[in-house]
mmCIF file of C-alpha atoms and ligand atoms in Angstrom:
data_model
loop_
_atom_site.group_PDB
_atom_site.id
_atom_site.type_symbol
_atom_site.label_atom_id
_atom_site.label_comp_id
_atom_site.label_asym_id
_atom_site.label_seq_id
_atom_site.Cartn_x
_atom_site.Cartn_y
_atom_site.Cartn_z
ATOM 1 C CA MET A 5 0.000 0.000 0.000
ATOM 2 C CA THR A 6 1.267 3.464 -0.800
ATOM 3 C CA ALA A 7 1.474 6.339 1.631
ATOM 4 C CA HIS A 8 -1.203 7.978 -0.490
ATOM 5 C CA PHE A 9 -3.525 5.062 0.236
ATOM 6 C CA PHE A 10 -3.123 5.562 3.977
ATOM 7 C CA ASP A 11 -3.704 9.313 3.641
ATOM 8 C CA THR A 12 -6.935 8.539 1.840
ATOM 9 C CA LEU A 13 -7.865 6.040 4.521
ATOM 10 C CA TRP A 14 -7.352 8.637 7.271
ATOM 11 C CA ILE A 15 -9.392 11.196 5.335
ATOM 12 C CA SER A 16 -12.236 8.740 4.663
ATOM 13 C CA LEU A 17 -12.447 7.263 8.162
ATOM 14 C CA PRO A 18 -16.068 7.988 9.154
ATOM 15 C CA VAL A 19 -15.371 7.910 12.907
ATOM 16 C CA PRO A 20 -14.130 11.112 14.588
ATOM 17 C CA CYS A 21 -10.533 10.421 15.475
ATOM 18 C CA LEU A 22 -7.735 12.495 16.908
ATOM 19 C CA VAL A 23 -4.157 11.858 17.895
ATOM 20 C CA ILE A 24 -2.511 13.506 20.884
ATOM 21 C CA ASP A 25 1.177 13.802 21.656
ATOM 22 C CA GLY A 26 3.067 13.053 24.883
ATOM 23 C CA GLN A 27 1.925 16.367 26.415
ATOM 24 C CA SER A 28 -1.716 15.659 25.515
ATOM 25 C CA ASN A 29 -1.726 18.340 22.823
ATOM 26 C CA ILE A 30 -3.644 17.616 19.633
ATOM 27 C CA ALA A 31 -1.198 16.378 16.985
ATOM 28 C CA GLU A 32 -3.628 15.382 14.241
ATOM 29 C CA ILE A 33 -7.352 15.105 13.591
ATOM 30 C CA ASN A 34 -9.263 13.513 10.733
ATOM 31 C CA PRO A 35 -12.011 15.284 8.737
ATOM 32 C CA ALA A 36 -14.772 13.409 10.617
ATOM 33 C CA GLY A 37 -13.176 14.760 13.784
ATOM 34 C CA GLU A 38 -13.113 18.305 12.393
ATOM 35 C CA ILE A 39 -16.845 18.067 11.675
ATOM 36 C CA PHE A 40 -17.469 16.576 15.095
ATOM 37 C CA MET A 41 -15.547 19.364 16.826
ATOM 38 C CA ASN A 42 -16.717 22.026 14.453
ATOM 39 C CA ALA A 43 -13.159 23.330 14.049
ATOM 40 C CA SER A 44 -10.364 22.970 11.512
ATOM 41 C CA ALA A 45 -7.341 20.739 11.997
ATOM 42 C CA LYS A 46 -5.198 23.844 11.563
ATOM 43 C CA SER A 47 -6.809 25.603 14.486
ATOM 44 C CA LEU A 48 -6.700 22.502 16.665
ATOM 45 C CA ARG A 49 -3.129 21.281 16.122
ATOM 46 C CA GLY A 50 -0.968 22.023 19.156
ATOM 47 C CA ALA A 51 -3.906 22.854 21.451
ATOM 48 C CA PRO A 52 -4.219 21.007 24.778
ATOM 49 C CA VAL A 53 -6.834 18.355 24.051
ATOM 50 C CA TRP A 54 -8.848 18.835 27.253
ATOM 51 C CA ASP A 55 -9.257 22.557 26.461
ATOM 52 C CA LYS A 56 -10.984 21.608 23.232
ATOM 53 C CA LEU A 57 -12.846 18.450 24.226
ATOM 54 C CA HIS A 58 -15.169 18.520 27.199
ATOM 55 C CA VAL A 59 -15.978 15.132 28.640
ATOM 56 C CA ASN A 60 -17.915 13.998 31.683
ATOM 57 C CA ALA A 61 -15.505 11.185 32.501
ATOM 58 C CA PRO A 62 -11.920 11.269 33.744
ATOM 59 C CA LEU A 63 -10.385 10.632 30.332
ATOM 60 C CA ASP A 64 -7.198 12.509 31.210
ATOM 61 C CA GLU A 65 -6.551 9.877 33.844
ATOM 62 C CA ALA A 66 -7.488 7.157 31.345
ATOM 63 C CA VAL A 67 -4.855 8.546 28.966
ATOM 64 C CA THR A 68 -2.251 8.235 31.716
ATOM 65 C CA ARG A 69 -3.248 4.608 32.208
ATOM 66 C CA VAL A 70 -3.093 3.823 28.501
ATOM 67 C CA ARG A 71 0.419 5.300 28.352
ATOM 68 C CA ARG A 72 1.533 3.425 31.451
ATOM 69 C CA ASP A 73 0.084 0.029 30.477
ATOM 70 C CA ASN A 74 0.562 0.443 26.733
ATOM 71 C CA SER A 75 -2.885 -1.055 26.166
ATOM 72 C CA ALA A 76 -6.184 -0.014 24.645
ATOM 73 C CA LEU A 77 -8.950 1.344 26.857
ATOM 74 C CA PHE A 78 -12.670 1.575 26.222
ATOM 75 C CA VAL A 79 -15.150 3.797 27.985
ATOM 76 C CA ASN A 80 -18.804 3.856 27.090
ATOM 77 C CA THR A 81 -21.435 6.541 27.477
ATOM 78 C CA VAL A 82 -19.163 9.522 27.679
ATOM 79 C CA ASP A 83 -20.745 12.891 26.917
ATOM 80 C CA VAL A 84 -18.305 14.620 24.604
ATOM 81 C CA GLY A 85 -18.749 18.312 23.933
ATOM 82 C CA SER A 86 -16.642 20.847 22.109
ATOM 83 C CA GLY A 87 -17.023 24.581 21.669
ATOM 84 C CA GLU A 88 -20.634 25.667 21.705
ATOM 85 C CA LYS A 89 -22.010 22.348 20.525
ATOM 86 C CA PRO A 90 -24.236 20.355 22.893
ATOM 87 C CA PRO A 91 -22.479 17.214 24.117
ATOM 88 C CA VAL A 92 -22.899 14.002 22.131
ATOM 89 C CA GLN A 93 -22.956 10.648 23.846
ATOM 90 C CA CYS A 94 -20.045 8.544 22.583
ATOM 91 C CA ASN A 95 -18.218 5.308 23.126
ATOM 92 C CA VAL A 96 -14.595 6.324 23.410
ATOM 93 C CA GLN A 97 -11.570 4.193 22.584
ATOM 94 C CA LEU A 98 -8.047 5.172 23.502
ATOM 95 C CA THR A 99 -5.091 3.348 22.077
ATOM 96 C CA THR A 100 -1.347 3.847 21.815
ATOM 97 C CA MET A 101 0.299 3.866 18.410
ATOM 98 C CA VAL A 102 2.806 1.259 17.314
ATOM 99 C CA ASP A 103 6.320 2.796 17.324
ATOM 100 C CA ARG A 104 4.989 5.985 18.937
ATOM 101 C CA PRO A 105 3.935 4.886 22.421
ATOM 102 C CA ASP A 106 3.753 8.480 23.692
ATOM 103 C CA TYR A 107 1.129 9.284 21.024
ATOM 104 C CA ILE A 108 -2.442 8.250 21.695
ATOM 105 C CA MET A 109 -5.294 7.874 19.280
ATOM 106 C CA ILE A 110 -8.750 8.828 20.550
ATOM 107 C CA LEU A 111 -11.736 7.456 18.647
ATOM 108 C CA MET A 112 -15.144 8.857 19.508
ATOM 109 C CA GLU A 113 -18.036 6.848 18.223
ATOM 110 C CA PRO A 114 -21.390 8.583 18.714
ATOM 111 C CA ARG A 115 -23.834 6.221 20.379
ATOM 112 C CA GLU A 116 -26.976 6.672 18.365
ATOM 113 C CA ILE A 117 -28.694 3.478 19.361
ATOM 114 C CA ALA A 118 -27.050 3.611 22.719
ATOM 115 C CA GLN A 119 -28.482 7.057 23.255
ATOM 116 C CA LYS A 120 -31.890 5.498 23.088
ATOM 117 C CA MET A 121 -31.067 2.582 25.323
ATOM 118 C CA GLY A 122 -28.514 4.049 27.687
ATOM 119 C CA ARG A 123 -28.569 5.561 31.080
ATOM 120 C CA ASP A 124 -31.356 8.042 30.357
ATOM 121 C CA LEU A 125 -33.557 5.036 30.065
ATOM 122 C CA LYS A 126 -36.149 6.292 32.490
ATOM 123 C CA SER A 127 -36.701 9.605 30.806
ATOM 124 C CA LYS A 128 -36.535 8.684 27.136
ATOM 125 C CA SER A 129 -39.750 7.412 25.720
ATOM 126 C CA ALA A 130 -38.045 5.730 22.764
ATOM 127 C CA ALA A 131 -35.875 3.755 25.129
ATOM 128 C CA ARG A 132 -38.823 2.943 27.303
ATOM 129 C CA SER A 133 -40.690 1.557 24.366
ATOM 130 C CA ALA A 134 -37.709 -0.503 23.112
ATOM 131 C CA ILE A 135 -37.058 -2.083 26.487
ATOM 132 C CA GLY A 136 -40.773 -2.138 27.299
ATOM 133 C CA MET A 137 -41.447 -4.050 24.108
ATOM 134 C CA ALA A 138 -38.717 -6.572 24.923
ATOM 135 C CA GLU A 139 -40.160 -7.000 28.410
ATOM 136 C CA MET A 140 -43.674 -7.471 27.135
ATOM 137 C CA LEU A 141 -42.503 -10.002 24.577
ATOM 138 C CA ALA A 142 -40.488 -11.811 27.227
ATOM 139 C CA HIS A 143 -43.545 -12.025 29.419
ATOM 140 C CA GLU A 144 -45.811 -13.174 26.604
ATOM 141 C CA ILE A 145 -43.398 -15.835 25.358
ATOM 142 C CA LYS A 146 -42.937 -17.338 28.795
ATOM 143 C CA ASN A 147 -46.567 -18.522 29.050
ATOM 144 C CA PRO A 148 -46.788 -20.558 25.845
ATOM 145 C CA LEU A 149 -43.292 -21.837 26.570
ATOM 146 C CA ALA A 150 -44.486 -23.224 29.886
ATOM 147 C CA GLY A 151 -47.247 -24.988 27.927
ATOM 148 C CA ILE A 152 -44.736 -26.454 25.478
ATOM 149 C CA THR A 153 -42.503 -27.686 28.311
ATOM 150 C CA GLY A 154 -45.454 -29.248 30.122
ATOM 151 C CA ALA A 155 -46.695 -30.970 26.972
ATOM 152 C CA ALA A 156 -43.200 -32.346 26.254
ATOM 153 C CA GLN A 157 -43.008 -33.713 29.782
ATOM 154 C CA LEU A 158 -46.407 -35.397 29.418
ATOM 155 C CA LEU A 159 -45.391 -36.854 26.074
ATOM 156 C CA SER A 160 -42.183 -38.247 27.510
ATOM 157 C CA MET A 161 -44.168 -40.447 29.904
ATOM 158 C CA SER A 162 -45.427 -42.600 27.057
ATOM 159 C CA LEU A 163 -42.152 -42.667 25.137
ATOM 160 C CA SER A 164 -38.955 -44.609 25.439
ATOM 161 C CA GLY A 165 -35.300 -44.573 24.373
ATOM 162 C CA ASP A 166 -34.324 -42.154 21.628
ATOM 163 C CA ASP A 167 -37.708 -40.454 21.652
ATOM 164 C CA ILE A 168 -37.286 -39.443 25.277
ATOM 165 C CA GLU A 169 -34.015 -37.797 24.354
ATOM 166 C CA LEU A 170 -35.980 -35.570 21.990
ATOM 167 C CA THR A 171 -38.556 -34.504 24.569
ATOM 168 C CA ASP A 172 -35.716 -33.914 27.031
ATOM 169 C CA LEU A 173 -34.160 -31.650 24.456
ATOM 170 C CA ILE A 174 -37.406 -29.674 24.157
ATOM 171 C CA VAL A 175 -37.580 -29.266 27.918
ATOM 172 C CA GLU A 176 -33.937 -28.318 28.271
ATOM 173 C CA GLU A 177 -33.940 -25.785 25.455
ATOM 174 C CA SER A 178 -37.202 -24.258 26.676
ATOM 175 C CA ARG A 179 -35.612 -23.751 30.095
ATOM 176 C CA ARG A 180 -32.727 -21.963 28.418
ATOM 177 C CA VAL A 181 -35.113 -19.632 26.620
ATOM 178 C CA VAL A 182 -36.983 -18.963 29.872
ATOM 179 C CA LYS A 183 -33.673 -18.060 31.530
ATOM 180 C CA LEU A 184 -32.853 -15.634 28.763
ATOM 181 C CA LEU A 185 -36.302 -14.065 28.979
ATOM 182 C CA GLU A 186 -35.965 -13.675 32.718
ATOM 183 C CA GLN A 187 -32.731 -11.779 32.187
ATOM 184 C CA VAL A 188 -34.466 -9.457 29.722
ATOM 185 C CA GLU A 189 -37.218 -8.848 32.256
ATOM 186 C CA GLN A 190 -34.708 -8.189 34.995
ATOM 187 C CA PHE A 191 -32.892 -5.677 32.812
ATOM 188 C CA GLY A 192 -36.094 -3.735 32.248
ATOM 189 C CA ASN A 193 -37.247 -3.987 35.844
ATOM 190 C CA LEU A 194 -34.191 -2.666 37.570
ATOM 191 C CA ARG A 195 -35.485 -0.510 40.405
ATOM 192 C CA PRO A 196 -33.743 2.726 41.359
ATOM 193 C CA PRO A 197 -30.880 1.993 43.775
ATOM 194 C CA MET A 198 -31.594 2.254 47.516
ATOM 195 C CA ARG A 199 -28.304 3.794 48.530
ATOM 196 C CA LYS A 200 -26.718 3.490 51.960
ATOM 197 C CA PRO A 201 -23.116 3.599 53.173
ATOM 198 C CA VAL A 202 -21.624 0.276 52.142
ATOM 199 C CA ASN A 203 -18.268 -1.305 52.823
ATOM 200 C CA LEU A 204 -17.016 -2.367 49.394
ATOM 201 C CA HIS A 205 -14.974 -5.222 50.817
ATOM 202 C CA ASP A 206 -18.071 -6.807 52.394
ATOM 203 C CA VAL A 207 -19.807 -6.837 49.030
ATOM 204 C CA LEU A 208 -16.674 -8.097 47.274
ATOM 205 C CA ASP A 209 -16.367 -10.911 49.807
ATOM 206 C CA ARG A 210 -19.958 -11.970 49.195
ATOM 207 C CA ALA A 211 -19.418 -11.911 45.445
ATOM 208 C CA GLN A 212 -16.194 -13.827 45.780
ATOM 209 C CA LYS A 213 -17.718 -16.528 47.989
ATOM 210 C CA SER A 214 -20.528 -17.279 45.599
ATOM 211 C CA ALA A 215 -18.063 -17.220 42.696
ATOM 212 C CA ALA A 216 -15.664 -19.628 44.396
ATOM 213 C CA VAL A 217 -18.284 -22.320 44.953
ATOM 214 C CA GLY A 218 -20.009 -21.770 41.623
ATOM 215 C CA PHE A 219 -19.007 -20.394 38.261
ATOM 216 C CA ALA A 220 -15.421 -19.562 39.248
ATOM 217 C CA ALA A 221 -14.591 -22.812 41.066
ATOM 218 C CA HIS A 222 -11.794 -23.471 38.544
ATOM 219 C CA MET A 223 -10.174 -20.072 39.087
ATOM 220 C CA LYS A 224 -7.658 -18.818 41.603
ATOM 221 C CA ILE A 225 -8.893 -15.596 43.193
ATOM 222 C CA LYS A 226 -6.346 -13.175 44.635
ATOM 223 C CA GLU A 227 -7.266 -10.243 46.871
ATOM 224 C CA ASN A 228 -5.320 -7.044 46.786
ATOM 225 C CA TYR A 229 -7.333 -4.755 49.078
ATOM 226 C CA ASP A 230 -6.661 -1.360 50.566
ATOM 227 C CA PRO A 231 -8.202 -1.985 54.008
ATOM 228 C CA SER A 232 -8.472 1.725 54.797
ATOM 229 C CA LEU A 233 -10.957 2.358 51.985
ATOM 230 C CA PRO A 234 -13.933 4.426 53.226
ATOM 231 C CA SER A 235 -17.534 3.337 52.593
ATOM 232 C CA THR A 236 -19.219 3.971 49.296
ATOM 233 C CA PHE A 237 -22.839 5.029 48.900
ATOM 234 C CA ALA A 238 -24.649 2.231 47.154
ATOM 235 C CA ASP A 239 -27.375 -0.343 46.920
ATOM 236 C CA SER A 240 -25.424 -3.360 48.103
ATOM 237 C CA ASP A 241 -27.595 -5.902 46.264
ATOM 238 C CA GLN A 242 -27.094 -4.084 42.982
ATOM 239 C CA LEU A 243 -23.382 -3.724 43.637
ATOM 240 C CA LEU A 244 -23.216 -7.450 44.330
ATOM 241 C CA GLN A 245 -24.766 -8.048 40.900
ATOM 242 C CA VAL A 246 -22.079 -5.839 39.352
ATOM 243 C CA PHE A 247 -19.185 -7.751 40.914
ATOM 244 C CA GLN A 248 -20.753 -11.142 40.264
ATOM 245 C CA ASN A 249 -21.193 -10.309 36.598
ATOM 246 C CA LEU A 250 -17.590 -9.156 36.284
ATOM 247 C CA LEU A 251 -16.232 -12.220 38.104
ATOM 248 C CA LYS A 252 -18.412 -14.469 35.982
ATOM 249 C CA ASN A 253 -17.145 -12.906 32.763
ATOM 250 C CA ALA A 254 -13.545 -13.241 33.936
ATOM 251 C CA ALA A 255 -14.110 -16.909 34.797
ATOM 252 C CA GLU A 256 -15.863 -17.582 31.500
ATOM 253 C CA ALA A 257 -13.093 -15.928 29.509
ATOM 254 C CA SER A 258 -10.468 -18.314 30.879
ATOM 255 C CA ASP A 259 -10.345 -21.839 29.592
ATOM 256 C CA LYS A 260 -11.438 -24.821 31.693
ATOM 257 C CA THR A 261 -7.974 -25.363 33.136
ATOM 258 C CA GLY A 262 -8.398 -22.144 35.064
ATOM 259 C CA GLY A 263 -6.643 -18.877 35.472
ATOM 260 C CA THR A 264 -6.213 -16.143 38.032
ATOM 261 C CA ILE A 265 -8.570 -13.331 38.932
ATOM 262 C CA GLU A 266 -7.228 -10.462 40.974
ATOM 263 C CA ILE A 267 -9.624 -8.222 42.879
ATOM 264 C CA ARG A 268 -7.920 -4.958 43.640
ATOM 265 C CA THR A 269 -9.239 -1.982 45.582
ATOM 266 C CA PHE A 270 -7.516 1.358 46.049
ATOM 267 C CA TYR A 271 -8.079 5.054 46.528
ATOM 268 C CA GLU A 272 -7.430 7.609 43.807
ATOM 269 C CA MET A 273 -8.338 11.110 44.790
ATOM 270 C CA SER A 274 -8.189 12.912 41.468
ATOM 271 C CA LEU A 275 -10.981 11.108 39.618
ATOM 272 C CA ARG A 276 -14.171 13.031 38.961
ATOM 273 C CA VAL A 277 -17.244 12.405 36.828
ATOM 274 C CA GLU A 278 -19.990 14.741 35.770
ATOM 275 C CA ARG A 279 -23.470 13.985 37.100
ATOM 276 C CA PRO A 280 -26.553 14.345 34.866
ATOM 277 C CA ASP A 281 -27.357 17.665 36.607
ATOM 278 C CA GLY A 282 -23.974 19.067 35.554
ATOM 279 C CA THR A 283 -22.313 19.001 38.981
ATOM 280 C CA ARG A 284 -19.064 17.120 39.351
ATOM 281 C CA ALA A 285 -18.634 14.236 41.736
ATOM 282 C CA ALA A 286 -15.422 12.704 42.985
ATOM 283 C CA VAL A 287 -15.168 8.956 42.408
ATOM 284 C CA PRO A 288 -12.079 8.057 44.408
ATOM 285 C CA LEU A 289 -12.968 4.447 45.292
ATOM 286 C CA GLN A 290 -11.517 2.072 42.738
ATOM 287 C CA VAL A 291 -12.323 -1.594 42.287
ATOM 288 C CA GLU A 292 -10.541 -3.546 39.593
ATOM 289 C CA ILE A 293 -11.377 -7.069 38.489
ATOM 290 C CA ILE A 294 -8.335 -8.296 36.603
ATOM 291 C CA ASP A 295 -8.033 -11.578 34.746
ATOM 292 C CA ASP A 296 -5.269 -13.244 32.779
ATOM 293 C CA GLY A 297 -7.540 -14.655 30.064
ATOM 294 C CA PRO A 298 -7.385 -13.959 26.326
ATOM 295 C CA GLY A 299 -8.876 -10.437 26.481
ATOM 296 C CA LEU A 300 -11.950 -8.968 24.788
ATOM 297 C CA PRO A 301 -12.608 -10.293 21.282
ATOM 298 C CA ASP A 302 -11.274 -7.663 18.836
ATOM 299 C CA ASN A 303 -14.539 -7.245 16.999
ATOM 300 C CA LEU A 304 -16.495 -6.491 20.182
ATOM 301 C CA ALA A 305 -14.071 -4.386 22.118
ATOM 302 C CA GLY A 306 -15.815 -1.032 21.789
ATOM 303 C CA GLN A 307 -19.293 -2.392 22.295
ATOM 304 C CA VAL A 308 -19.205 -4.835 25.189
ATOM 305 C CA PHE A 309 -21.310 -2.532 27.359
ATOM 306 C CA GLU A 310 -24.165 -2.445 24.834
ATOM 307 C CA PRO A 311 -27.138 -4.754 25.417
ATOM 308 C CA PHE A 312 -27.172 -8.032 23.445
ATOM 309 C CA VAL A 313 -23.493 -7.836 22.499
ATOM 310 C CA SER A 314 -21.896 -11.174 23.327
ATOM 311 C CA GLY A 315 -18.855 -13.091 22.168
ATOM 312 C CA ARG A 316 -20.007 -16.352 23.738
ATOM 313 C CA ASP A 317 -22.268 -19.052 22.327
ATOM 314 C CA ASN A 318 -24.609 -19.061 25.284
ATOM 315 C CA GLY A 319 -24.257 -15.422 26.309
ATOM 316 C CA THR A 320 -27.196 -13.039 26.321
ATOM 317 C CA GLY A 321 -24.930 -10.000 26.243
ATOM 318 C CA LEU A 322 -26.901 -8.384 29.046
ATOM 319 C CA GLY A 323 -24.329 -8.810 31.836
ATOM 320 C CA LEU A 324 -22.184 -5.765 31.114
ATOM 321 C CA ALA A 325 -25.138 -3.658 29.971
ATOM 322 C CA LEU A 326 -26.648 -4.225 33.411
ATOM 323 C CA VAL A 327 -23.313 -3.535 35.111
ATOM 324 C CA SER A 328 -22.900 -0.279 33.231
ATOM 325 C CA LYS A 329 -26.457 0.823 33.997
ATOM 326 C CA ILE A 330 -26.066 0.128 37.713
ATOM 327 C CA VAL A 331 -22.704 1.876 37.903
ATOM 328 C CA SER A 332 -23.974 5.013 36.187
ATOM 329 C CA GLU A 333 -27.023 5.125 38.486
ATOM 330 C CA HIS A 334 -24.526 5.185 41.337
ATOM 331 C CA ASP A 335 -22.755 8.240 39.868
ATOM 332 C CA GLY A 336 -19.764 6.044 39.084
ATOM 333 C CA TRP A 337 -17.945 5.098 35.936
ATOM 334 C CA ILE A 338 -16.663 1.897 34.412
ATOM 335 C CA SER A 339 -13.903 1.324 31.936
ATOM 336 C CA VAL A 340 -12.096 -1.656 30.554
ATOM 337 C CA SER A 341 -8.596 -2.047 29.260
ATOM 338 C CA SER A 342 -7.765 -5.279 27.611
ATOM 339 C CA ALA A 343 -4.845 -7.099 26.085
ATOM 340 C CA PRO A 344 -4.255 -10.850 25.813
ATOM 341 C CA GLY A 345 -3.217 -12.010 29.282
ATOM 342 C CA ARG A 346 -4.538 -8.975 31.130
ATOM 343 C CA THR A 347 -8.072 -7.606 31.114
ATOM 344 C CA VAL A 348 -8.943 -4.967 33.674
ATOM 345 C CA PHE A 349 -12.491 -3.849 34.404
ATOM 346 C CA ARG A 350 -12.325 -0.805 36.646
ATOM 347 C CA ILE A 351 -15.225 0.648 38.587
ATOM 348 C CA SER A 352 -14.864 4.052 40.197
ATOM 349 C CA LEU A 353 -17.349 4.991 42.900
ATOM 350 C CA PRO A 354 -18.075 7.944 45.179
ATOM 351 C CA VAL A 355 -17.542 7.982 48.947
ATOM 352 C CA ALA A 356 -20.646 7.977 51.186
ATOM 353 C CA PRO A 357 -21.619 11.546 52.183
ATOM 354 C CA LYS A 358 -20.484 12.442 55.711
ATOM 355 C CA ASP A 359 -23.969 12.873 57.171
ATOM 356 C CA HIS A 360 -24.738 9.283 56.169
ATOM 357 C CA ILE A 361 -21.778 7.696 57.856
ATOM 358 C CA THR A 362 -22.803 6.329 61.232
HETATM 359 N N1 ATP B 188 -13.031 -10.586 31.303
HETATM 360 C C1 ATP B 188 -13.316 -10.748 30.003
HETATM 361 N N2 ATP B 188 -12.396 -11.271 29.159
HETATM 362 C C2 ATP B 188 -12.680 -11.462 27.842
HETATM 363 N N3 ATP B 188 -13.854 -11.144 27.272
HETATM 364 C C3 ATP B 188 -14.818 -10.617 28.043
HETATM 365 C C4 ATP B 188 -14.607 -10.395 29.447
HETATM 366 N N4 ATP B 188 -15.736 -9.842 29.948
HETATM 367 C C5 ATP B 188 -16.601 -9.735 28.923
HETATM 368 N N5 ATP B 188 -16.067 -10.204 27.779
HETATM 369 C C6 ATP B 188 -16.706 -10.248 26.446
HETATM 370 O O1 ATP B 188 -17.781 -9.342 26.460
HETATM 371 C C7 ATP B 188 -18.986 -9.998 26.059
HETATM 372 C C8 ATP B 188 -20.169 -9.352 26.723
HETATM 373 O O2 ATP B 188 -20.208 -9.642 28.113
HETATM 374 P P1 ATP B 188 -21.609 -9.637 28.862
HETATM 375 O O3 ATP B 188 -21.378 -9.987 30.295
HETATM 376 O O4 ATP B 188 -22.311 -8.363 28.576
HETATM 377 O O5 ATP B 188 -22.433 -10.766 28.135
HETATM 378 P P2 ATP B 188 -22.213 -12.335 28.179
HETATM 379 O O6 ATP B 188 -21.253 -12.694 29.272
HETATM 380 O O7 ATP B 188 -21.891 -12.780 26.814
HETATM 381 O O8 ATP B 188 -23.664 -12.854 28.544
HETATM 382 P P3 ATP B 188 -24.360 -12.837 29.980
HETATM 383 O O9 ATP B 188 -23.497 -12.018 30.905
HETATM 384 O O10 ATP B 188 -25.670 -12.178 29.732
HETATM 385 O O11 ATP B 188 -24.450 -14.252 30.363
HETATM 386 C C9 ATP B 188 -18.759 -11.443 26.443
HETATM 387 O O12 ATP B 188 -19.565 -12.304 25.664
HETATM 388 C C10 ATP B 188 -17.273 -11.626 26.132
HETATM 389 O O13 ATP B 188 -17.082 -11.873 24.763
HETATM 390 MG MG1 MG B 189 -21.531 -11.907 31.251
#
């Protein structure tokens, strides 16, 4: 391929993309990026990126992590604004460049569908109808399915041998569909969190115990806790669901012979996220679930937090969508960085307000 070909490729790339240098100044931006930012490459080159891009997630810190770990990082549902333009909800990918590890490429993919299905779920009627429709369907399919299962069980009583295998198959597969439908219903029914001061380590221990006797029995789980971590302000049952889903994914990503999951907690003062009302909240409590499996499948990497995106044969793709919804309802943020041998899901959460700590 000629250099000209790659120039053309950069110019035609339909996703807004910019490259920043070691000092986080804009080095280059593609035409889709110029349209997105409503400014010319000429006027942007050399400018500090965070002066020009306004985001409601701690992407500056994410950039530091990408540089340090030399890995790609994905953050979903970031509101990205620039100049006078209203912010656009994007999935953001950060990645270092081969041969230029101090340069970082930032891809901002507007979340059109995601906008309908994302965290504004409660207020957006389009989203309500999409999820509502799925819920209604789930409910309606469950009844006839129960009839089919019952009929197959009745039939099996008068059958023998190979024929029973077939009715067993009907029953088994129907149960699988029911399970999937229940997950869809649960996704739609998530109640608003009932937040109280919660010790993160208590919730992590509960998640870890159920993982160790169940889906993660083949894995080694290592704790790396900061015992001085203050309480967070959360619905502990919902938080438990978050950690269980992440542990389950880590266990499922490793092959049957096992692998290691590290659960790490630590404090990082500088992280802030923007709340829906525009105020900024500190999210200093960090929980990382780290596994040494193969990493996110390349074709899914930017989308794993979207509903129904799964890289597994039996996956519904609702696990991380639920995780991301719960975390954002807790004023937190989630990101993932992934390379073969090391996948890190990080959740950043606020500290419980002082008047709630007993
Ligand atoms: N730790 C991980 N390592 C590698 N890939 C992962 C990891 N976590 C998630 N993934 C990928 O992301 C996809 C989406 O995960 P998600 O939890 O949303 O759905 P799922 O696990 O496929 O289904 P469900 O959680 O509903 O059973 C997974 O199918 C898998 O391909
Ligand atoms: Mg999952």
